[in-house]
Amino acid sequence: MKLPVIKHLTNFIAENDEDYIVETIETLEALTEVSSLKDEELDVIGELISNMYGALEVQKGIKEGKPQKEALNEFMQRVMGAIDK
């Protein structure tokens, strides 16, 4: 996950609508079923999906009233905590 990408996507959601991200995730997930994709291509798609889910989580924190910076920091702390376990 890349924090700058998640932040950019969170700004996109704020300016537009999270439905765009949800539909993009669904499209990318469907693409992962293409049998001719190489591992490197699947890795890129997986990274994109991961960042988009991250942005949706951050947006959820913002909807709960948290400032964007706080929501981003809390999300990344959860991710880092999950990696450490």
PDB file of C-alpha atoms in Angstrom:
ATOM      1  CA  MET A   1       0.000   0.000   0.000  1.00  0.00           C
ATOM      2  CA  LYS A   2       1.195   3.463  -0.823  1.00  0.00           C
ATOM      3  CA  LEU A   3       0.016   6.317   1.369  1.00  0.00           C
ATOM      4  CA  PRO A   4       0.287   8.991  -1.371  1.00  0.00           C
ATOM      5  CA  VAL A   5      -1.911   6.886  -3.661  1.00  0.00           C
ATOM      6  CA  ILE A   6      -4.457   6.286  -0.900  1.00  0.00           C
ATOM      7  CA  LYS A   7      -4.489  10.019  -0.093  1.00  0.00           C
ATOM      8  CA  HIS A   8      -5.004  10.884  -3.761  1.00  0.00           C
ATOM      9  CA  LEU A   9      -7.845   8.362  -4.071  1.00  0.00           C
ATOM     10  CA  THR A  10      -9.421   9.712  -0.881  1.00  0.00           C
ATOM     11  CA  ASN A  11      -9.389  13.194  -2.408  1.00  0.00           C
ATOM     12  CA  PHE A  12     -10.955  11.752  -5.571  1.00  0.00           C
ATOM     13  CA  ILE A  13     -13.730  10.174  -3.502  1.00  0.00           C
ATOM     14  CA  ALA A  14     -14.369  13.478  -1.715  1.00  0.00           C
ATOM     15  CA  GLU A  15     -14.604  15.362  -5.013  1.00  0.00           C
ATOM     16  CA  ASN A  16     -16.658  12.733  -6.838  1.00  0.00           C
ATOM     17  CA  ASP A  17     -18.229   9.641  -5.349  1.00  0.00           C
ATOM     18  CA  GLU A  18     -16.966   6.435  -3.797  1.00  0.00           C
ATOM     19  CA  ASP A  19     -19.106   4.437  -6.246  1.00  0.00           C
ATOM     20  CA  TYR A  20     -16.455   5.095  -8.906  1.00  0.00           C
ATOM     21  CA  ILE A  21     -13.854   3.367  -6.730  1.00  0.00           C
ATOM     22  CA  VAL A  22     -16.168   0.471  -5.867  1.00  0.00           C
ATOM     23  CA  GLU A  23     -16.961  -0.129  -9.541  1.00  0.00           C
ATOM     24  CA  THR A  24     -13.274   0.086 -10.460  1.00  0.00           C
ATOM     25  CA  ILE A  25     -12.423  -2.494  -7.794  1.00  0.00           C
ATOM     26  CA  GLU A  26     -15.096  -4.814  -9.195  1.00  0.00           C
ATOM     27  CA  THR A  27     -13.690  -4.375 -12.702  1.00  0.00           C
ATOM     28  CA  LEU A  28     -10.110  -5.038 -11.600  1.00  0.00           C
ATOM     29  CA  GLU A  29     -11.192  -8.092  -9.601  1.00  0.00           C
ATOM     30  CA  ALA A  30     -12.915  -9.445 -12.704  1.00  0.00           C
ATOM     31  CA  LEU A  31      -9.717  -8.884 -14.701  1.00  0.00           C
ATOM     32  CA  THR A  32      -7.749 -11.071 -12.301  1.00  0.00           C
ATOM     33  CA  GLU A  33      -9.636 -14.056 -13.715  1.00  0.00           C
ATOM     34  CA  VAL A  34      -8.002 -13.641 -17.143  1.00  0.00           C
ATOM     35  CA  SER A  35      -5.799 -16.712 -17.431  1.00  0.00           C
ATOM     36  CA  SER A  36      -3.220 -15.108 -19.716  1.00  0.00           C
ATOM     37  CA  LEU A  37      -2.167 -12.444 -17.204  1.00  0.00           C
ATOM     38  CA  LYS A  38       1.405 -12.723 -15.951  1.00  0.00           C
ATOM     39  CA  ASP A  39       2.270 -12.727 -12.252  1.00  0.00           C
ATOM     40  CA  GLU A  40       3.716  -9.218 -12.503  1.00  0.00           C
ATOM     41  CA  GLU A  41       0.470  -7.936 -14.010  1.00  0.00           C
ATOM     42  CA  LEU A  42      -1.563  -9.601 -11.272  1.00  0.00           C
ATOM     43  CA  ASP A  43       0.722  -7.996  -8.685  1.00  0.00           C
ATOM     44  CA  VAL A  44       0.038  -4.543 -10.138  1.00  0.00           C
ATOM     45  CA  ILE A  45      -3.710  -5.150 -10.204  1.00  0.00           C
ATOM     46  CA  GLY A  46      -3.553  -6.426  -6.627  1.00  0.00           C
ATOM     47  CA  GLU A  47      -1.659  -3.328  -5.497  1.00  0.00           C
ATOM     48  CA  LEU A  48      -4.248  -1.079  -7.161  1.00  0.00           C
ATOM     49  CA  ILE A  49      -7.109  -2.966  -5.522  1.00  0.00           C
ATOM     50  CA  SER A  50      -5.370  -2.801  -2.149  1.00  0.00           C
ATOM     51  CA  ASN A  51      -4.883   0.964  -2.405  1.00  0.00           C
ATOM     52  CA  MET A  52      -8.509   1.463  -3.426  1.00  0.00           C
ATOM     53  CA  TYR A  53      -9.807  -0.568  -0.482  1.00  0.00           C
ATOM     54  CA  GLY A  54      -7.495   1.484   1.719  1.00  0.00           C
ATOM     55  CA  ALA A  55      -8.955   4.715   0.369  1.00  0.00           C
ATOM     56  CA  LEU A  56     -12.474   3.452   1.084  1.00  0.00           C
ATOM     57  CA  GLU A  57     -11.453   2.685   4.683  1.00  0.00           C
ATOM     58  CA  VAL A  58      -9.936   6.148   5.099  1.00  0.00           C
ATOM     59  CA  GLN A  59     -13.070   7.707   3.611  1.00  0.00           C
ATOM     60  CA  LYS A  60     -15.155   5.809   6.159  1.00  0.00           C
ATOM     61  CA  GLY A  61     -13.088   7.435   8.932  1.00  0.00           C
ATOM     62  CA  ILE A  62     -13.594  10.844   7.363  1.00  0.00           C
ATOM     63  CA  LYS A  63     -17.357  10.255   7.225  1.00  0.00           C
ATOM     64  CA  GLU A  64     -17.205   9.507  10.957  1.00  0.00           C
ATOM     65  CA  GLY A  65     -15.882  13.051  11.439  1.00  0.00           C
ATOM     66  CA  LYS A  66     -12.134  12.498  11.565  1.00  0.00           C
ATOM     67  CA  PRO A  67      -9.829  14.885   9.712  1.00  0.00           C
ATOM     68  CA  GLN A  68      -8.229  13.313   6.632  1.00  0.00           C
ATOM     69  CA  LYS A  69      -4.756  13.263   8.188  1.00  0.00           C
ATOM     70  CA  GLU A  70      -6.012  11.488  11.309  1.00  0.00           C
ATOM     71  CA  ALA A  71      -8.017   8.970   9.272  1.00  0.00           C
ATOM     72  CA  LEU A  72      -4.965   8.254   7.088  1.00  0.00           C
ATOM     73  CA  ASN A  73      -2.686   7.835  10.106  1.00  0.00           C
ATOM     74  CA  GLU A  74      -5.109   5.508  11.904  1.00  0.00           C
ATOM     75  CA  PHE A  75      -5.511   3.392   8.802  1.00  0.00           C
ATOM     76  CA  MET A  76      -1.762   3.061   8.262  1.00  0.00           C
ATOM     77  CA  GLN A  77      -1.252   2.195  11.947  1.00  0.00           C
ATOM     78  CA  ARG A  78      -3.822  -0.613  11.591  1.00  0.00           C
ATOM     79  CA  VAL A  79      -2.061  -1.868   8.465  1.00  0.00           C
ATOM     80  CA  MET A  80       1.364  -1.765  10.114  1.00  0.00           C
ATOM     81  CA  GLY A  81      -0.034  -3.493  13.219  1.00  0.00           C
ATOM     82  CA  ALA A  82      -1.477  -6.252  11.052  1.00  0.00           C
ATOM     83  CA  ILE A  83       1.881  -6.730   9.317  1.00  0.00           C
ATOM     84  CA  ASP A  84       3.727  -6.996  12.646  1.00  0.00           C
ATOM     85  CA  LYS A  85       1.506  -9.830  13.887  1.00  0.00           C
TER      86      LYS A  85
END
